[in-house]
mmCIF file with all atom_site columns, C-alpha atoms in Angstrom:
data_model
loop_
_atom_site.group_PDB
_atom_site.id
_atom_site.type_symbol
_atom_site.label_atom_id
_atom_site.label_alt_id
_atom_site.label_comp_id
_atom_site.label_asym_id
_atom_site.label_entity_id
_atom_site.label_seq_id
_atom_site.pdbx_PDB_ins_code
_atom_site.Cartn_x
_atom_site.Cartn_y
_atom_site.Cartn_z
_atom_site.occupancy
_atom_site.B_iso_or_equiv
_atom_site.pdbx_formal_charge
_atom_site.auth_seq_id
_atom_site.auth_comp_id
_atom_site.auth_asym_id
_atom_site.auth_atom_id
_atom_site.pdbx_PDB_model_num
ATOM 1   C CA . UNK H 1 1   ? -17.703 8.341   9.858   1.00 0.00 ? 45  UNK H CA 1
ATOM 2   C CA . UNK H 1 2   ? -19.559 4.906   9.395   1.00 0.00 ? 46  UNK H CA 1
ATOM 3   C CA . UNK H 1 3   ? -21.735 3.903   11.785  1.00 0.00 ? 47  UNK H CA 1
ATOM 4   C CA . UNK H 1 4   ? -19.521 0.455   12.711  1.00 0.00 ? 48  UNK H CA 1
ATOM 5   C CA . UNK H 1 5   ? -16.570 2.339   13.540  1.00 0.00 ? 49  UNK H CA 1
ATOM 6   C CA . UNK H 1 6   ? -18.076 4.950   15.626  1.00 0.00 ? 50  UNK H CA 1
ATOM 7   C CA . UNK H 1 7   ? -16.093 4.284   19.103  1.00 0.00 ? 51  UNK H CA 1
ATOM 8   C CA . UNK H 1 8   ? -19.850 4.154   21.263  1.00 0.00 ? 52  UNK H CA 1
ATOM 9   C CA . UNK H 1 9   ? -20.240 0.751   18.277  1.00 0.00 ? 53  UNK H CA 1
ATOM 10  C CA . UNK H 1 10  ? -16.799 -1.118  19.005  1.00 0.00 ? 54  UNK H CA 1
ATOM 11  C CA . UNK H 1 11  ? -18.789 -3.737  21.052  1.00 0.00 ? 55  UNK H CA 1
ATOM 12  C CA . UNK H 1 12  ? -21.005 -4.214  18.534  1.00 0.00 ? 56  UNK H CA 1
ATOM 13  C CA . UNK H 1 13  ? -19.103 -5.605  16.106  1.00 0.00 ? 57  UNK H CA 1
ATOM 14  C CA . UNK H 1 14  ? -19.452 -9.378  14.906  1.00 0.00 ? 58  UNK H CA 1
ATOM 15  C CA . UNK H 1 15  ? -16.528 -11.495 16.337  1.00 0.00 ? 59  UNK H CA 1
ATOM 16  C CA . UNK H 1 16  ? -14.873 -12.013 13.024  1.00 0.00 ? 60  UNK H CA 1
ATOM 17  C CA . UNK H 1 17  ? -14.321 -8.085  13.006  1.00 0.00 ? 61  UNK H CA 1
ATOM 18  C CA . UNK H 1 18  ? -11.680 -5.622  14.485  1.00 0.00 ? 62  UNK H CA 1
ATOM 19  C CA . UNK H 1 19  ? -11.518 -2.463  14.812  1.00 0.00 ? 63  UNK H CA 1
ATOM 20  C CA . UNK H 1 20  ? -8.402  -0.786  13.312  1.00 0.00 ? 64  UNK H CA 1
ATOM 21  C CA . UNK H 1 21  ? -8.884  3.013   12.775  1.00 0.00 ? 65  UNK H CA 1
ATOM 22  C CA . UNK H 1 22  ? -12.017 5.189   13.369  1.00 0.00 ? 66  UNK H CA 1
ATOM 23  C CA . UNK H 1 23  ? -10.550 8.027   11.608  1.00 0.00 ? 67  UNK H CA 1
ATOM 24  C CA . UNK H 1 24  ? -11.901 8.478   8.187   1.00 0.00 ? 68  UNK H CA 1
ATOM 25  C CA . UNK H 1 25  ? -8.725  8.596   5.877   1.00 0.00 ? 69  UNK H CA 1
ATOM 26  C CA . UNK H 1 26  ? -8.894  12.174  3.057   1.00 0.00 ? 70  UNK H CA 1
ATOM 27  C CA . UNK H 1 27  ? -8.036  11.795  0.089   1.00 0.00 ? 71  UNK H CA 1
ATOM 28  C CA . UNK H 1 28  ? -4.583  13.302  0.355   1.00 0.00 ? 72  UNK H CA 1
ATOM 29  C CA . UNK H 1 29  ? -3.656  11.723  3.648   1.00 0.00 ? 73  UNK H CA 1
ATOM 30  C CA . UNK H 1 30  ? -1.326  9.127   3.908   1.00 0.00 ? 74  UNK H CA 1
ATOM 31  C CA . UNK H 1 31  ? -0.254  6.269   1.185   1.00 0.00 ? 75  UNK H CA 1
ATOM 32  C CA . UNK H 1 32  ? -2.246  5.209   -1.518  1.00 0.00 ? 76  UNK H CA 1
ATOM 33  C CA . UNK H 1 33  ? -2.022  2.463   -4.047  1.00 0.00 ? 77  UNK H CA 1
ATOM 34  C CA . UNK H 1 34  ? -4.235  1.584   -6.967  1.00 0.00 ? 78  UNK H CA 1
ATOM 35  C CA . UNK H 1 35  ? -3.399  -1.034  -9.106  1.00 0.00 ? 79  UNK H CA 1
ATOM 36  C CA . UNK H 1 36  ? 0.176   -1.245  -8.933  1.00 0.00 ? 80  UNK H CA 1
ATOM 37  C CA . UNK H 1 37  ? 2.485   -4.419  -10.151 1.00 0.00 ? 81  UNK H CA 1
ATOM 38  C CA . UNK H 1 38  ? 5.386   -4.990  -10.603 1.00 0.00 ? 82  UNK H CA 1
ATOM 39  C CA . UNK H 1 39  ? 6.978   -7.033  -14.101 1.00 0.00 ? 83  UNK H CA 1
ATOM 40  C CA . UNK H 1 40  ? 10.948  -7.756  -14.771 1.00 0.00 ? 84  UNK H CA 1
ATOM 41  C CA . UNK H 1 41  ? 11.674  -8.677  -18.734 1.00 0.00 ? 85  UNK H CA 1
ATOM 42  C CA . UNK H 1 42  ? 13.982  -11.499 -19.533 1.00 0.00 ? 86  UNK H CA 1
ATOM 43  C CA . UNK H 1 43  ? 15.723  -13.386 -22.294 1.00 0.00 ? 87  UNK H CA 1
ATOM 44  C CA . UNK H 1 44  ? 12.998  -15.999 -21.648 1.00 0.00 ? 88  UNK H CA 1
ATOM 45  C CA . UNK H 1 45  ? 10.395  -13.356 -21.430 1.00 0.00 ? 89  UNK H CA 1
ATOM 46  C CA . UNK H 1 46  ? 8.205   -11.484 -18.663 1.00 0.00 ? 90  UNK H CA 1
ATOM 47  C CA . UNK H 1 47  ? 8.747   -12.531 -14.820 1.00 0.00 ? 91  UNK H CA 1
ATOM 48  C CA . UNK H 1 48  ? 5.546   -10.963 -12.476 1.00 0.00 ? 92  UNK H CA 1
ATOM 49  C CA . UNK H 1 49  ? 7.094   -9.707  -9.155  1.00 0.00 ? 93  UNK H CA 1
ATOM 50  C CA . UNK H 1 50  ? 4.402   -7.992  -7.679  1.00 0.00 ? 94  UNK H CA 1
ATOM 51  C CA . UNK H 1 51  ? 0.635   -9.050  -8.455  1.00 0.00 ? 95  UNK H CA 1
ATOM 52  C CA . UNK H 1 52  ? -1.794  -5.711  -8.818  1.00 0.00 ? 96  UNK H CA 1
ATOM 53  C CA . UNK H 1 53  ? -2.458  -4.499  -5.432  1.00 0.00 ? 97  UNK H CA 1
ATOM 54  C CA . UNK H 1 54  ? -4.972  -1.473  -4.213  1.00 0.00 ? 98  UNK H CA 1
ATOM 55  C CA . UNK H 1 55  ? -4.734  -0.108  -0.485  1.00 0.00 ? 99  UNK H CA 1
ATOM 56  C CA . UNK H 1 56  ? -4.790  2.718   1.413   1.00 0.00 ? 100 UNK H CA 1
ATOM 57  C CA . UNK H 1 57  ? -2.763  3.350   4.483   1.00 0.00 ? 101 UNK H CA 1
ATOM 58  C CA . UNK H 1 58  ? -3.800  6.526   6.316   1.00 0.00 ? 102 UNK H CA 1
ATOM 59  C CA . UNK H 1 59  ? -2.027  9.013   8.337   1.00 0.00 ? 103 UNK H CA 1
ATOM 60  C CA . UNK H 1 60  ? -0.201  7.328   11.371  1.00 0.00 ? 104 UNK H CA 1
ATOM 61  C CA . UNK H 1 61  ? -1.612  3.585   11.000  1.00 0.00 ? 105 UNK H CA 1
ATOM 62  C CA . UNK H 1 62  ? 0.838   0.883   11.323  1.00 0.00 ? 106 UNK H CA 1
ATOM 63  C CA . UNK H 1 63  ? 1.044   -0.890  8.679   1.00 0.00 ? 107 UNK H CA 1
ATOM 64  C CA . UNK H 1 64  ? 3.177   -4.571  8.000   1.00 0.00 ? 108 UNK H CA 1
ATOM 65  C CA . UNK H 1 65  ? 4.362   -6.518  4.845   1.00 0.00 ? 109 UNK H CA 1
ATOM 66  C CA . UNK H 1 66  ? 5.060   -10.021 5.566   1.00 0.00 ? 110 UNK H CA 1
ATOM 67  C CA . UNK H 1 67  ? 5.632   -13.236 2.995   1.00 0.00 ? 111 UNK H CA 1
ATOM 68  C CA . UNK H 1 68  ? 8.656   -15.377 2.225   1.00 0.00 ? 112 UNK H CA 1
ATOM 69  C CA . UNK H 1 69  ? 11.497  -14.363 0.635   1.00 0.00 ? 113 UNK H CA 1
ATOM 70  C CA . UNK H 1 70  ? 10.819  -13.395 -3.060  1.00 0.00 ? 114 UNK H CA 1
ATOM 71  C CA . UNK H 1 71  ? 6.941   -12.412 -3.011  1.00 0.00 ? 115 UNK H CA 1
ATOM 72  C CA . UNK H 1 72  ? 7.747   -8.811  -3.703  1.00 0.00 ? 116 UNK H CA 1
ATOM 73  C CA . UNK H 1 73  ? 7.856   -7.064  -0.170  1.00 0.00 ? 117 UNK H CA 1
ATOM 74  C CA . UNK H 1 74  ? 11.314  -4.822  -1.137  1.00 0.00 ? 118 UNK H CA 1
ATOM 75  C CA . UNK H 1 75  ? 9.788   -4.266  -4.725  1.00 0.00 ? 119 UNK H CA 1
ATOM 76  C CA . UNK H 1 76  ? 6.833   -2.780  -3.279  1.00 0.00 ? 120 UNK H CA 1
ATOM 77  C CA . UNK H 1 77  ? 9.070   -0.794  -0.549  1.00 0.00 ? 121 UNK H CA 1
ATOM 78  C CA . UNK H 1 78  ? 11.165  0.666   -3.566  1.00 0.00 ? 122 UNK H CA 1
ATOM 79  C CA . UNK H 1 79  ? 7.942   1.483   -5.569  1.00 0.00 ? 123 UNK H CA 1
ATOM 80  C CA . UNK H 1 80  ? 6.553   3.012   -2.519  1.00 0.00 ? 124 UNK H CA 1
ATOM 81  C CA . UNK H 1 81  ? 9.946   5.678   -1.770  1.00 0.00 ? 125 UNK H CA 1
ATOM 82  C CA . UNK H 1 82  ? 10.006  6.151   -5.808  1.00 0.00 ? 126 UNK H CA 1
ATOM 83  C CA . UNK H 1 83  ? 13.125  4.265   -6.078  1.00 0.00 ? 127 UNK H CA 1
ATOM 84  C CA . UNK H 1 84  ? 11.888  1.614   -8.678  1.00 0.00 ? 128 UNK H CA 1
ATOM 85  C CA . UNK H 1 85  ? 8.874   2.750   -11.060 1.00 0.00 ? 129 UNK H CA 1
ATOM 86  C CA . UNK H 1 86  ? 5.757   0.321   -11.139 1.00 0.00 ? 130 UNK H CA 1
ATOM 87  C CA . UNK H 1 87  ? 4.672   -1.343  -14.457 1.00 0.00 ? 131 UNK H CA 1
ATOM 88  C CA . UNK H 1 88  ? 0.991   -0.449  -14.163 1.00 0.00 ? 132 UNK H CA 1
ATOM 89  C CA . UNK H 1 89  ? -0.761  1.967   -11.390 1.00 0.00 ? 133 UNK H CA 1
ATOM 90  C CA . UNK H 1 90  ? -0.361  4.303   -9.479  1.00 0.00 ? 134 UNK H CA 1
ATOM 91  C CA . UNK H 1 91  ? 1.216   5.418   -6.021  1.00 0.00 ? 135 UNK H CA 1
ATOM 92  C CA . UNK H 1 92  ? 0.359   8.307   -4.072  1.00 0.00 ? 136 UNK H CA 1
ATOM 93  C CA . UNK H 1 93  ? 1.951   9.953   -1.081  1.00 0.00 ? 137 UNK H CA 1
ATOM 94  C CA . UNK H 1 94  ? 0.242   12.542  0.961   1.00 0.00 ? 138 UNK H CA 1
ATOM 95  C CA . UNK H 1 95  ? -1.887  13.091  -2.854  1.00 0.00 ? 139 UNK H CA 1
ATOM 96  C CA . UNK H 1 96  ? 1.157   13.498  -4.198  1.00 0.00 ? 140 UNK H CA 1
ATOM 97  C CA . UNK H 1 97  ? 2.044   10.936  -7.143  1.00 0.00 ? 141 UNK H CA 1
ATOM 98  C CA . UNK H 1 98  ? 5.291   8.937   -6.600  1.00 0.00 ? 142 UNK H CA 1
ATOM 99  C CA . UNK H 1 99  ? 7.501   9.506   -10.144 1.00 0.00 ? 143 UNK H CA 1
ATOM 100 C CA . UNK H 1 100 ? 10.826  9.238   -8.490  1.00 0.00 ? 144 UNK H CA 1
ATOM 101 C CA . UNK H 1 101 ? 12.753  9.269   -4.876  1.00 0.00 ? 145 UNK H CA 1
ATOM 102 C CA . UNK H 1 102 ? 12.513  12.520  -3.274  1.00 0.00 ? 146 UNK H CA 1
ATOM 103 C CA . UNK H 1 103 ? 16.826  13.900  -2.529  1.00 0.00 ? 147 UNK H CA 1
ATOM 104 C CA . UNK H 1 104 ? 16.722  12.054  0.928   1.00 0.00 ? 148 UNK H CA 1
ATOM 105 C CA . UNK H 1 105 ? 15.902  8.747   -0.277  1.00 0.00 ? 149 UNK H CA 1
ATOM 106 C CA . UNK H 1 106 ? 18.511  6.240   -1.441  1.00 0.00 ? 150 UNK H CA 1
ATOM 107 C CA . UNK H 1 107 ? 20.057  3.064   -1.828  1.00 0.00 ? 151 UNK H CA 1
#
């Protein structure tokens, strides 16, 4: 655990700073992106949907996509439950890589 998220540190930490999660994430928990984007082709050539992103979300955080309407939140959903296949990256889900939607996952 680092030393600025032990719980005994919490009010220690500089006023710009939250604390979100003390639990160290493993490697296989939870969801993990790395490099993943998102690019249609067109008659008038390539349209970017969704920029090159890298996160982690760990085992039971809460986590929230927000943005207006276009910036790629349901692109990243559907790359996410394997239902739409990212240009470039990788997604994993509980260490597992995401290559398609698992039988209980549809539109």
């Amino acid at each position: 655990m680092n030393p600025a998220t032990k719980p005994s540190d919490i009010g220690q930490l500089p006023p710009h700073l939250r604390l979100v999660s003390d639990r160290a994430g493993g490697a296989a928990s939870g969801i993990k992106l790395s490099g993943v984007s998102k690019t249609y082709r067109s008659r008038d050539g390539d349209v970017p949907s969704l920029r090159p992103l890298d996160f982690h979300i760990n085992e039971g955080e809460f986590f929230v996509v927000v943005g207006p309407s276009g910036c790629g939140k349901s692109t990243l959903l559907k790359m996410i439950s394997g239902l739409l296949a990212p240009s470039t990256g990788e997604i994993l889900v509980e260490g597992e890589q995401v290559t398609k939607a698992p039988g209980n996952v549809g539109i």
